[in-house]
Short mmCIF file of C-alpha atoms and ligand atoms in Angstrom, two decimals:
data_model
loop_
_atom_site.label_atom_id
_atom_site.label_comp_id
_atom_site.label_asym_id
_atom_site.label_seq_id
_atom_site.Cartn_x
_atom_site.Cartn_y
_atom_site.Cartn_z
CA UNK P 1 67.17 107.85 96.33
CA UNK P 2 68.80 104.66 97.33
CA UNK P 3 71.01 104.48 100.55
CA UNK P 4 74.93 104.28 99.29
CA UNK P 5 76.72 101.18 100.53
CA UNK P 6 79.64 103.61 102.36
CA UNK P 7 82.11 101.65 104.16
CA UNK P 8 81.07 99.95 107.83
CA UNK P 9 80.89 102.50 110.37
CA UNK P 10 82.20 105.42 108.24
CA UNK P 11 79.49 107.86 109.42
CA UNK P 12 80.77 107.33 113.21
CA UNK P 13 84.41 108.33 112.65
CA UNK P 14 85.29 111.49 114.54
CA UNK P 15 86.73 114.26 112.68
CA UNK P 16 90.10 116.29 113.39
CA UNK P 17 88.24 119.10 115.73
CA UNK P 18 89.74 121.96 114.89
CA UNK P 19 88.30 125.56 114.67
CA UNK P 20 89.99 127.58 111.49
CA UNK P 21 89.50 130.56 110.46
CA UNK P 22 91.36 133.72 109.24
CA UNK P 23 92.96 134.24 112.70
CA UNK P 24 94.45 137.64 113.54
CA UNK P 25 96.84 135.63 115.79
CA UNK P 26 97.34 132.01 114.96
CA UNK P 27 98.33 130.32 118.10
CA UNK P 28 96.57 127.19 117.64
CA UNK P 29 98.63 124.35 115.47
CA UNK P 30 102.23 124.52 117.48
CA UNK P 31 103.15 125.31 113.74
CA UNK P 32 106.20 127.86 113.12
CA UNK P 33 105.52 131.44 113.52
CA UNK P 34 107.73 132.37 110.85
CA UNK P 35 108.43 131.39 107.25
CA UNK P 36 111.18 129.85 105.24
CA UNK P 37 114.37 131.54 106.16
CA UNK P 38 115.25 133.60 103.37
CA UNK P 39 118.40 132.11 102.06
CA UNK P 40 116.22 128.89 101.94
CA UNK P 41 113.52 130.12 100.54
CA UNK P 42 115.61 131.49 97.40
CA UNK P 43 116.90 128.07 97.01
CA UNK P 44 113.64 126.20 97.18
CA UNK P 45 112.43 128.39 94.45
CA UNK P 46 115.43 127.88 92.43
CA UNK P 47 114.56 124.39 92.86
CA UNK P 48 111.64 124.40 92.23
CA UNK P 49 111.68 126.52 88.81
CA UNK P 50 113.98 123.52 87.08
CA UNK P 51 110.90 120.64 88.02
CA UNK P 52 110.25 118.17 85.51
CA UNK P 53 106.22 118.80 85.64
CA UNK P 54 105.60 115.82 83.34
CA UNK P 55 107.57 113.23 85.05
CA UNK P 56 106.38 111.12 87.94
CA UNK P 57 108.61 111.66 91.32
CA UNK P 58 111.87 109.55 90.72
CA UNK P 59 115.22 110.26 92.16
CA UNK P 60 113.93 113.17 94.81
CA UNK P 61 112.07 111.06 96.61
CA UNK P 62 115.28 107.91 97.19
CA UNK P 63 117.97 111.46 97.35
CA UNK P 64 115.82 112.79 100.84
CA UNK P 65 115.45 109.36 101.86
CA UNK P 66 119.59 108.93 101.60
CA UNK P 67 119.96 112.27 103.15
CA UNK P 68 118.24 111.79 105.92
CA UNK P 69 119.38 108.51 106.43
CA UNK P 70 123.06 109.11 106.47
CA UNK P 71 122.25 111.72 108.83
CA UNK P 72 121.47 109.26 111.58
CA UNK P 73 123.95 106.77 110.20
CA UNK P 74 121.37 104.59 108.49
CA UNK P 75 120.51 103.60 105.27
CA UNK P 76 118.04 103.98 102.41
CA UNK P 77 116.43 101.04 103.99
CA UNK P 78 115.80 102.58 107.09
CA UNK P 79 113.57 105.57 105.98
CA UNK P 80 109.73 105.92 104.86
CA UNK P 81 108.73 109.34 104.04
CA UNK P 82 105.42 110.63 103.84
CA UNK P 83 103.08 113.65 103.52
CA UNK P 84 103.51 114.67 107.11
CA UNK P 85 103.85 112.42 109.48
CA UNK P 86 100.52 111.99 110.05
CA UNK P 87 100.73 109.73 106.77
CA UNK P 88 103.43 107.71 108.29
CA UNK P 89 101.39 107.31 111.59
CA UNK P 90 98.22 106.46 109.89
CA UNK P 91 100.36 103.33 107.98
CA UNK P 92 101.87 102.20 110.54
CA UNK P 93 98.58 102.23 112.51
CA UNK P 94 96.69 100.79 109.28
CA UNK P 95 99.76 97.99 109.10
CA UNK P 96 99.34 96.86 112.53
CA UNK P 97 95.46 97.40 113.49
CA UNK P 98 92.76 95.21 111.66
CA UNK P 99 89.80 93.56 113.56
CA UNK P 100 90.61 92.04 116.98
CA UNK P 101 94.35 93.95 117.60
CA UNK P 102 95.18 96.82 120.08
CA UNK P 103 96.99 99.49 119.57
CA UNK P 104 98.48 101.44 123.28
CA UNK P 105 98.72 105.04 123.66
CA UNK P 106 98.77 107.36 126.36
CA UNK P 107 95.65 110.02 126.93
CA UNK P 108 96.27 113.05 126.58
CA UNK P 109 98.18 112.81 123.60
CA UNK P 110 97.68 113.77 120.17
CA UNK P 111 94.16 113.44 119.08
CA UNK P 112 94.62 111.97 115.87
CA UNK P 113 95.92 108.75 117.29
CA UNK P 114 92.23 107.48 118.29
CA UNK P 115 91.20 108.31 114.77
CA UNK P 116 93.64 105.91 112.78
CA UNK P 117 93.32 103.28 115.25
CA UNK P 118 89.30 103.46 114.61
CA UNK P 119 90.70 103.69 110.72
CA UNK P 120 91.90 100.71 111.17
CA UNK P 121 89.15 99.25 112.71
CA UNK P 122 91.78 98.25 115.65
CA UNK P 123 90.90 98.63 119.75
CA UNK P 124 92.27 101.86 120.86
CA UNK P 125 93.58 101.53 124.67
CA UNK P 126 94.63 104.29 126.11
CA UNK P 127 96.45 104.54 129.34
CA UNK P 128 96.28 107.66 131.30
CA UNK P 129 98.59 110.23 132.51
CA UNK P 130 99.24 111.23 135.67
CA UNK P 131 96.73 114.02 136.82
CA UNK P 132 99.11 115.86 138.50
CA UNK P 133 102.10 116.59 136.19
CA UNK P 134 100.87 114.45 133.14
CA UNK P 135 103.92 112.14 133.50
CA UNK P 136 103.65 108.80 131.92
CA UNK P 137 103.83 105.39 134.28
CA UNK P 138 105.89 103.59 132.49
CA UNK P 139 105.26 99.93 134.42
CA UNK P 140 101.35 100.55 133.95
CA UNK P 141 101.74 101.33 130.38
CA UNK P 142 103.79 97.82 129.86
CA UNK P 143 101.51 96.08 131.64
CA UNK P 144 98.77 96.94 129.79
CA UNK P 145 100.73 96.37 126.55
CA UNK P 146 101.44 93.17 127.45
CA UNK P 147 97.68 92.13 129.13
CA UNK P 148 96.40 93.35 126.23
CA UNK P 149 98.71 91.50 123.85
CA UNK P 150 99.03 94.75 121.74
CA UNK P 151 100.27 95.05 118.19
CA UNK P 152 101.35 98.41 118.57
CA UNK P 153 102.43 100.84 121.18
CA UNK P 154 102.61 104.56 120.98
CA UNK P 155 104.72 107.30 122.62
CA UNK P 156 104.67 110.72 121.59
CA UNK P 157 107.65 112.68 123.07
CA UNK P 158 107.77 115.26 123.81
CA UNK P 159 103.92 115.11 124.38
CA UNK P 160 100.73 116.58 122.59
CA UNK P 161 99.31 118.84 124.14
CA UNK P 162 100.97 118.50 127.73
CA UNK P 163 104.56 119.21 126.52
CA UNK P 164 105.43 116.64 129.30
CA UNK P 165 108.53 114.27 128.54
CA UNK P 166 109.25 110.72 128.93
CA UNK P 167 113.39 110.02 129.41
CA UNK P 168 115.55 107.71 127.54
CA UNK P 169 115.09 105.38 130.68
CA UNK P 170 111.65 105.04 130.31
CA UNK P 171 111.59 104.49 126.35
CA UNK P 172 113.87 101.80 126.93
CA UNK P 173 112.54 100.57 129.64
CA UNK P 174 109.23 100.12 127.71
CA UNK P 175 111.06 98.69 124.93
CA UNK P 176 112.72 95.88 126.86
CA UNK P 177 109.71 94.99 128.38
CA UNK P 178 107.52 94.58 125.15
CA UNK P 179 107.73 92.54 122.24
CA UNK P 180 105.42 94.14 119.72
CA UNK P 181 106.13 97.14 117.25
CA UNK P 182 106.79 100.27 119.27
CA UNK P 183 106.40 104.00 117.85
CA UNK P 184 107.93 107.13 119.07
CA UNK P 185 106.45 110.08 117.88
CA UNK P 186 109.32 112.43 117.77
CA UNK P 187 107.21 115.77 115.87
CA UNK P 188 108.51 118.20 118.66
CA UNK P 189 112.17 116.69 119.61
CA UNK P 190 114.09 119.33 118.05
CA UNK P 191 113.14 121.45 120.84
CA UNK P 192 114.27 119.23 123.86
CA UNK P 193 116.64 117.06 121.73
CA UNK P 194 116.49 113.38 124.08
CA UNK P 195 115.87 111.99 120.76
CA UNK P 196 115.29 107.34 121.28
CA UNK P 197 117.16 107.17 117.76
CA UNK P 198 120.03 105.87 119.40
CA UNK P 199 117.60 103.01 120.97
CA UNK P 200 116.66 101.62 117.73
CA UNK P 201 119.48 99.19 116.98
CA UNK P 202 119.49 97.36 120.50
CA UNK P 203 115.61 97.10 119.81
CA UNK P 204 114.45 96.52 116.54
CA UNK P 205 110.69 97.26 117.13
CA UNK P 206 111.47 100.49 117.61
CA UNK P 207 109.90 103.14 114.83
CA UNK P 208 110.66 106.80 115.30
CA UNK P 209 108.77 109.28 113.52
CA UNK P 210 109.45 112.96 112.61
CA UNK P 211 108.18 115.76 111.00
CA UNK P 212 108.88 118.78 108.79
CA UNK P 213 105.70 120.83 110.25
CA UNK P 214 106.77 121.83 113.26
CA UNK P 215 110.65 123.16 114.53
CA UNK P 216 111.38 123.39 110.22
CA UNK P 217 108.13 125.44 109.11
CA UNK P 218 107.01 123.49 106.75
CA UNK P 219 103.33 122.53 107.81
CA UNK P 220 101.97 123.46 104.09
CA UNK P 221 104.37 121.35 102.28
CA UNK P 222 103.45 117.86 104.45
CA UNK P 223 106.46 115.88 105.06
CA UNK P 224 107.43 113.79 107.47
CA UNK P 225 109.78 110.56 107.73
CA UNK P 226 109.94 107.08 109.78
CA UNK P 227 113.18 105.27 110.79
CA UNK P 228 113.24 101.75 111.29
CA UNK P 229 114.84 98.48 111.32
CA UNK P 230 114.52 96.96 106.93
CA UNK P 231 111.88 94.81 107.76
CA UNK P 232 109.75 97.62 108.94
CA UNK P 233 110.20 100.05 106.72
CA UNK P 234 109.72 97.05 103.78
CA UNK P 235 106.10 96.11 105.46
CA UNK P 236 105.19 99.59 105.90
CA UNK P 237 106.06 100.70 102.91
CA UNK P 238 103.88 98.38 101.01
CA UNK P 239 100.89 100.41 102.52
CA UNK P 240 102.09 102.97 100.52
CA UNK P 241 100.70 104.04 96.23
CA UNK P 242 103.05 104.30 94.07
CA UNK P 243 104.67 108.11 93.80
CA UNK P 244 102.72 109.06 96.73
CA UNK P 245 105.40 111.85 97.55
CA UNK P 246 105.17 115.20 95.01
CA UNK P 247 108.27 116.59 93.76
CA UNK P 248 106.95 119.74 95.03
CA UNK P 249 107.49 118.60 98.46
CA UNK P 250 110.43 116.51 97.97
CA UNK P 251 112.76 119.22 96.69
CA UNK P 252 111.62 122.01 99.13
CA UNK P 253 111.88 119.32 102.19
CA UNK P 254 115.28 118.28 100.80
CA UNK P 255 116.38 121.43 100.53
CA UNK P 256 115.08 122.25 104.00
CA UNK P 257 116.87 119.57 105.38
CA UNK P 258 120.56 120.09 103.54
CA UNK P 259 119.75 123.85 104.78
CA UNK P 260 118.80 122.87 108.85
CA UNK P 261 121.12 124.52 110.34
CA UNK P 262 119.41 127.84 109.31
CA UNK P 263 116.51 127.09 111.38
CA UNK P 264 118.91 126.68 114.73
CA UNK P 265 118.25 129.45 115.77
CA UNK P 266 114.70 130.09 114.74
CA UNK P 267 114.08 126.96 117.09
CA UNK P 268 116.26 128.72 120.59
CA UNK P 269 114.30 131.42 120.11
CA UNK P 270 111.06 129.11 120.24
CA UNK P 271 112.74 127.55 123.30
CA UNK P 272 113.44 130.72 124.68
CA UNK P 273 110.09 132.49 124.39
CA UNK P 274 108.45 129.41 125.95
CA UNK P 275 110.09 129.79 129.05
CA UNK P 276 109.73 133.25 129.32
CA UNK P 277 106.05 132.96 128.51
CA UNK P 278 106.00 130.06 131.01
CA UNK P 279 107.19 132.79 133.68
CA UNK P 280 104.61 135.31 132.58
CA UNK P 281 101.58 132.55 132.27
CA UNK P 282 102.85 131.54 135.61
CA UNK P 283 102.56 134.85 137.78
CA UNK P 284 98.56 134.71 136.47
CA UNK P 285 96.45 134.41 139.34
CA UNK P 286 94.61 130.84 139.27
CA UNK P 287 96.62 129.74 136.11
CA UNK P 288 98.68 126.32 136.63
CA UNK P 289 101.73 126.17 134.05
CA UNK P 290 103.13 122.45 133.58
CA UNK P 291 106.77 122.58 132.04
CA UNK P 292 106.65 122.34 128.58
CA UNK P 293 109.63 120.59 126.25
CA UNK P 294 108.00 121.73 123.02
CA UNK P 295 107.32 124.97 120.50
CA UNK P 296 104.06 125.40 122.87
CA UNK P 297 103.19 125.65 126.64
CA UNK P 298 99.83 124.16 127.93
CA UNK P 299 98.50 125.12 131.63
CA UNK P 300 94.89 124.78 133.52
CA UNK P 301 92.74 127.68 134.41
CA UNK P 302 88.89 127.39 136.25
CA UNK P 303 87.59 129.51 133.10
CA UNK P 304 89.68 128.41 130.75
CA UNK P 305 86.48 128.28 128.17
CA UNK P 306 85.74 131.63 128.87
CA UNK P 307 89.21 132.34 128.39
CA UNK P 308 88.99 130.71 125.18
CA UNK P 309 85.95 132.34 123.51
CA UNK P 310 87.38 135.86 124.48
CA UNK P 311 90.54 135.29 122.68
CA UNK P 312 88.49 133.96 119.61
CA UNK P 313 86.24 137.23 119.68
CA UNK P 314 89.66 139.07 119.28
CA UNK P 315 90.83 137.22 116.40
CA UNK P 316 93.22 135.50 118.54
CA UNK P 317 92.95 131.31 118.06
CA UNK P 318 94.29 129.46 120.92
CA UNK P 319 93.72 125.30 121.49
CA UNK P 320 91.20 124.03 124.11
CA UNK P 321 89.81 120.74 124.12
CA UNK P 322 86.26 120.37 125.06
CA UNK P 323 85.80 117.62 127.27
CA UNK P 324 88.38 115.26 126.30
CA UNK P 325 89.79 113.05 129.28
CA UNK P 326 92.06 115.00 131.96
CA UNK P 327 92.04 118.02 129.31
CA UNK P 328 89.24 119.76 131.26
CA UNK P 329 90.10 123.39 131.69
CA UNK P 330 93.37 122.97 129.73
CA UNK P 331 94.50 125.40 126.96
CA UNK P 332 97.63 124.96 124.72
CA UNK P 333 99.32 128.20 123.29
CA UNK P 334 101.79 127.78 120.45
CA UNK P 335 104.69 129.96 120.48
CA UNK P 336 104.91 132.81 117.89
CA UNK P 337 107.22 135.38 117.08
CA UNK P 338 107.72 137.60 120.71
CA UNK P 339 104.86 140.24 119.61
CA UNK P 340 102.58 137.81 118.78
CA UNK P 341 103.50 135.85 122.39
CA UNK P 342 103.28 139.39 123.91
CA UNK P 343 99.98 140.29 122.13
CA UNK P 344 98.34 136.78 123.07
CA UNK P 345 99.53 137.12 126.72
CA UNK P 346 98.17 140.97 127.05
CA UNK P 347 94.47 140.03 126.20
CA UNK P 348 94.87 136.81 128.58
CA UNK P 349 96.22 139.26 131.40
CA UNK P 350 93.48 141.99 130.54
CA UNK P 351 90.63 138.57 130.64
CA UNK P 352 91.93 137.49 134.14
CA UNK P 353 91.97 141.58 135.43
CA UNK P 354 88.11 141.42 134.50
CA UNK P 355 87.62 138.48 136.69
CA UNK P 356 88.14 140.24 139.48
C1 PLP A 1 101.83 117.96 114.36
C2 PLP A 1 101.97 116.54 114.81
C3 PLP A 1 102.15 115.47 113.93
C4 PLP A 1 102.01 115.51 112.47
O1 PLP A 1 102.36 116.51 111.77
P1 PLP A 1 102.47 116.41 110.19
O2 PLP A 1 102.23 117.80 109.78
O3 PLP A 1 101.47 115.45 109.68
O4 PLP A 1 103.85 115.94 109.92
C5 PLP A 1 102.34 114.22 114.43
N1 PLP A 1 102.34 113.97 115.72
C6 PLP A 1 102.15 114.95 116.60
C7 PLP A 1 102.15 114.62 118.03
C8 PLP A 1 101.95 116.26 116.18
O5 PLP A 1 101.72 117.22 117.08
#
């Protein structure tokens, strides 16, 4: 059979590395450990029963953009939306990578981000975190932004997978001290709330992008949004087909988002069992906690692989990450509902007593 002609270096692209499976306990994805609030729920269906099937997407899509917009005292102009953010990040990677440009992230951070640069057949260069408490050097990461003459930089804050947090300072620091496009991936603000939103009229580089996946529960539906200056959004969006947004997903996100305050306090309690699973993670002997500003908390342990393949032979799926750079030994451990947090801790706590 003759070789296909697949695209230039297709067969080398890395793959999302993630383990699923029907998980008795699915700690793995930071996603929500609960579903739709009720009240929303019966009004997404409601929606949802009075869709127009044979029509291509047409007002939903410009009536989420305008809500969530106005919301942050923008306009229309100032909003892309796509099928999870990861669509949004893989455009704006796609509109600023091509052959020869570099695209500036930090490592650890979320995986994905080496994949769309190599997507976009643009030099990844990461800078690295601190070892000790994963904290971002903000001078370093300008300089090599500038050195490097990069078409993009990337922050995600809070961070994948370290939960570690880079303040308002810093952002803007970074932004006054680069000239190229600037992202800030926001997917787990709404549970520290230092949002650089405000940032983005003084510097009009600046893209922030959100998510619906994550504090709003909505990781099956894909939705996510970018805020920018107009001439972003109008050069992003023309990466973009035509309709690329269901209708499906467009009413139940816009009806997620006119119903957000029900999720308030779906999100303290996230906050809340964090820290107290922080505390009990913390009083482990050999297990290193690192404060976390997200829906998850990450730590080190020496046998953190064991650790790992114990809780999958219970049905419980956690996140390690092989040998990536400074991630050695490192686990992440959404947070659940409080049994679920309580379950997932008691096999950890019954691993470590076997240790010794
Ligand atoms: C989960 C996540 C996203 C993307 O989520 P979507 O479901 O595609 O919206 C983006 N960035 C980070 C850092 C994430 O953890």
């Amino acid at each position: 059979m003759a070789k296909l002609k697949y695209r230039n270096k297709l067969a080398e692209m890395p793959s999302y590395d993630v383990v699923e499976r029907d998980w008795h306990i699915k700690v793995n994805a930071n996603e929500s450990g609960m579903n739709l609030p009720p009240l929303v729920e019966e009004r997404v269906m409601s929606r949802l029963s009075r869709v127009a099937f044979n029509r291509y997407p047409n007002e939903d899509l410009e009536m989420l953009m305008e809500a969530i917009g106005r919301n942050f005292g923008l306009g229309v102009e100032n909003v892309l939306i796509g099928n999870g953010s990861s669509e949004i990040i893989e455009k704006i990677f796609y509109c600023f990578g091509g052959r020869g440009r570099k695209i500036v992230f930090p490592q650890p951070s979320f995986s994905m981000y080496h994949i769309y640069a190599k997507a976009a057949e643009a030099e990844a260069v990461p800078v690295s975190l601190s070892e000790k408490d994963y904290s971002l050097d903000v001078k370093e990461f300008v300089n090599v932004v500038n050195d490097n003459k990069a078409a993009l930089c990337v922050i995600c804050n809070p961070n994948n997978p370290t939960g570690s947090f880079t303040s308002l300072e810093d952002i803007e620091y970074i932004a006054s001290h680069t000239s190229c496009a600037f992202l800030v991936d926001e997917a787990y603000i709404e549970f520290n709330g230092q949002t650089a939103i405000g940032l983005m009229k003084k510097y009009p580089n600046m893209i922030i992008a959100r998510t619906f996946s994550k504090a709003y529960g909505l990781a099956a539906c894909r939705c996510g949004y970018m805020l920018a200056a107009a001439p972003l959004t109008d050069m992003i969006g023309k990466s973009m087909m035509p309709y690329h947004m269901n209708v499906l997903t467009l009413v139940t996100a816009d009806t997620v988002f006119q119903m957000r305050d029900e999720f308030i306090p779906r999100i303290q309690m996230a906050i809340a069992e964090r820290k107290r699973m922080e505390g009990q993670y913390g009083s482990l002997k050999g297990f290193k906690v690192f404060p976390s500003n997200t829906n998850f908390i990450f730590l080190k342990y020496d046998k953190a692989v064991a650790l790992n393949e114990y809780l999958e032979s219970r049905g419980i799926g956690i996140r390690s990450f092989g040998k990536a750079p400074l991630l050695e030994n490192a686990l992440r451990i959404s947070m659940g509902n409080r049994d679920e947090n309580d379950a997932v801790f008691k096999a950890v706590k019954a691993f470590v007593e076997e240790q010794n």
